[in-house]
Amino acid sequence: MNTEYREVITRAMEYGGILDAMLALQEKDGYLTGEAVEALGKAFNMFPSQVYDTATFYSMLKFEPQSITEILICRGAPCHVAGSVEVIVAIEKEIGIKIGEKTEDGRYSFDYTECLGQCQAAPAVLVNGKLHTNVTPEGITVLLRKGGPEE
Amino acid sequence: MEELRITLRNAGKINPELIEDYIKVGGYTALKKARETEREQLINMLEQSGKLRGRGGAGFNTGLKWSGAFKAKGAIKYVVCNADEGEPGTYKDRMIIESDPHTILEGILIGAYAIDAKECYIYCRGEYENSIRILRKAIAQAEEKGLCGDVKIRVHSGAGSYVCGEETALLNSLEGKRAEPRLKPPFPTVAGFNAKPTVVNNVETFAAVPAVVEKGADWFCSIGAEQYPGTKVFSLSGDITNKGCFEAATNVKLRDIIDEFGGGVANGKQLKAVQLGGSSCGFLKPEQLDTQVDLDSMREIGGSLGSGALLVIDDSHNMVDILVGMAKFFNHESCGKCTPCREGTLRVAELIEKIAAGNGSSQDLEEIKLLSDYMNMSAFCALGQSATTAITSAMALFPEDFSAKIAKEV
Ligand SMILES: Cc1cc2nc3c(=O)[nH]c(=O)nc-3n(C[C@H](O)[C@H](O)[C@H](O)COP(=O)(O)O)c2cc1C
Ligand code: SF4
Ligand code: FES
C-alpha cells in the first residue's frame, strides 16, 4: 500500500471519519484514485467495492480527473431570488458552454451546487472550491477573465 | 423591537476562537452545575419544565429524548450534534458555530453527562470548512482545559448530501455507509450510532442547553410561546433589506421579524410571499403574517417553522420560476432508496420545468398533484414526503402564476 496514502488517511482519522479521509485524499490527487480507494479499504477494513458504495453516494467526491476550473453556482431559492439566473447567463457567455457541460479542452466545467449556507450574501458561486458571494454578472466575468486555475 | 438572544448571546461579543473569552462571560459554569446535579433531575428539568423543543425542525421535546436514551439499556451511549444544515435558506447553525462554538460544546457535554455518554460526534456539512476548523479548535481548547473529562468529542465532515441531515441517514453516514435513512422504530435513542442508544440534536438546540441549565426552567418557560418556549434563530434571505440571522422570542409575530429585523421588502417593492422553514415547507401570503412564529402557531396557518429559514419574495417574481430549482433540489438530493421519491421527484421536476418554460398544460398540474399525493403517502422518509410541499402550496396560493405560464393552452 502506498505509504503516502496511508499517511493521509492516518492523519484524517485522528481528527475525523471516513469522509474526512476521502476528502483529504481527494485534496491530494484532485479525485479519488483507485489506489486511494484500496488504501481506504485497508484502513477501514472494507472491500474496495464497499468503499465505492459509500463514496459514490456523496456529491463532493469525484472519481475521475476534474476540469482545471470548476465553477459551481448555487441553485437555492434565495440565490435564485437574488439574481443567480443573470449570473448563469454571464458565465455561459464567458466560457462558451451551457450549465451542466464541460469545455472540450477540459479547461472549464460549469454546474449547479445546492444551497451553500451563504444565503445572506446571495448569489453564491464556488470557483475551484473557493467561495464567492454577492456575485454579479459583471463581477464574475471579470473574475473569470483574470482568473487562472488558482483564482 | 429588540432581539432576544440566548443561543447567540455571545455573538460578536467574544472571540469565538478563544476559550478564555467564553469562560470570562460565564462559559462552562452550566456544565459544572449540571455535573453537580443528579442525572434524572437534570433531564427532568429539561423535560417537564424546560420544554426545550428541538430547533432542527421537528420540535421534539429534548428532555424526553434524553430521558429515552438515559433509560435505554446499554453501557455505551452516544451524543451526536447535527450540524449538517442543508435546508436551502438556512445558515443559522453556521452563524452559531462561527460566533460561539463553545456554547455548543458545553451543551453537548451536558448532554453527554445526562445520558452518561463518553463519545460525542458533531456531524458538520462538508461545505462548512471554516465551521469544522473552528469546532476542532474549540474542542482542542476545551480538552486542554480539562473540561471534557473522559468525554471525547469529534467532528466528522459530511461530503455534500442533504439527506444526511435526517438523523438516521446521518448515523449511517457516521458509520461510513451510504446515507440512506433507516426505518423508525427503533429510534436512535434506543438503537442509534453503532446500534447503541444515541441522542441526536441540532446545533441550536445544544446551544440553548447551557442557558436553560444555568438560569433554570422557569426562566426559560417565561420566554416566548407557552408550548414552544424560548427563542428561535431566523436566517433571512431573498428580497429583504437586512439579510442575516436574528434571534427572537417565539411569541414574536412573523411580520415583525420581516419588518423590524429584516427592514421590510428590499427596494420598495411589494411583498408577495414568504417561505418559512426552507424549501421543504409551504408559502405564506402577506395577510397571514400577523401570527406568532412558534411551531404550533405556524402549523395552524398551514406553514411551518422548520429550520427558521425565512425567504422573502417580492411581487416581481413568478412563483413557478422559483419552484424549478426547488424541484431539482429534491430530485438531486433524493437518496434513491424508495421508488416514490426517486421517480416522483424526477417527474415533478420535469413537469415544473416544462410549465416554467411555457410548455405546460393544466393536465400537468393535475399530474403534479397526483404525484404529490402518492409521495406524501408512500415515500420512506420526510424528504420525499415533503418534496412537493412548496409546489402544492404555491398552486393553492398563487394559481394565477401557473395560469400565466400555461396561458397558451386553448
Ligand atoms: C431530509 C431531512 C433533512 C434534515 N436536515 C436537518 C439538518 O440539516 N439539521 C438538523 O438539525 N436536523 C435536520 N433534520 C431533522 C433531523 O432528522 C432531526 O429531527 C434533528 O436533528 C433532531 O434534532 P432536534 O430535536 O434538536 O431538532 C432533517 C430531517 C430531514 C427529514
Ligand atoms: S423518501 Fe427519498 S430521501 Fe427518503 S428514503 Fe426515500 S428516496 Fe431516500
Ligand atoms: S441559496 Fe444560495 S447560498 Fe443558500
Tab-separated table of C-alpha atoms and ligand atoms in Angstrom, chain A residues 73-80 113-124 131, chain B residues 87-91 125 237, ligand 3:
chain	number	residue	atom	x	y	z
A	73	ILE	CA	-23.368	28.088	-8.835
A	74	CYS	CA	-25.876	27.737	-6.037
A	75	ARG	CA	-29.315	26.538	-7.099
A	76	GLY	CA	-31.079	27.506	-3.850
A	77	ALA	CA	-34.183	29.681	-3.952
A	78	PRO	CA	-32.530	32.561	-2.037
A	79	CYS	CA	-29.800	32.715	-4.677
A	80	HIS	CA	-32.392	32.485	-7.433
A	113	THR	CA	-24.490	23.081	-6.383
A	114	GLU	CA	-27.148	23.051	-3.690
A	115	CYS	CA	-27.520	25.827	-1.092
A	116	LEU	CA	-24.113	26.713	0.323
A	117	GLY	CA	-25.473	28.260	3.505
A	118	GLN	CA	-24.372	31.716	2.391
A	119	CYS	CA	-27.837	32.988	1.545
A	120	GLN	CA	-27.240	36.279	3.388
A	121	ALA	CA	-24.812	37.140	0.576
A	122	ALA	CA	-26.544	35.589	-2.424
A	123	PRO	CA	-25.894	34.669	-5.184
A	124	ALA	CA	-23.061	32.365	-4.200
A	131	LEU	CA	-16.437	30.794	-2.250
B	87	GLU	CA	-32.042	23.115	4.020
B	88	PRO	CA	-31.862	25.866	1.380
B	89	GLY	CA	-32.011	29.269	3.007
B	90	THR	CA	-30.686	28.046	6.343
B	91	TYR	CA	-27.422	29.332	7.732
B	125	ARG	CA	-21.650	19.501	6.381
B	237	SER	CA	-32.776	35.812	2.717
C	3	FES	S1	-29.451	29.624	-1.526
C	3	FES	FE1	-27.504	30.003	-2.357
C	3	FES	S2	-26.280	30.021	-0.602
C	3	FES	FE2	-28.192	29.465	0.188
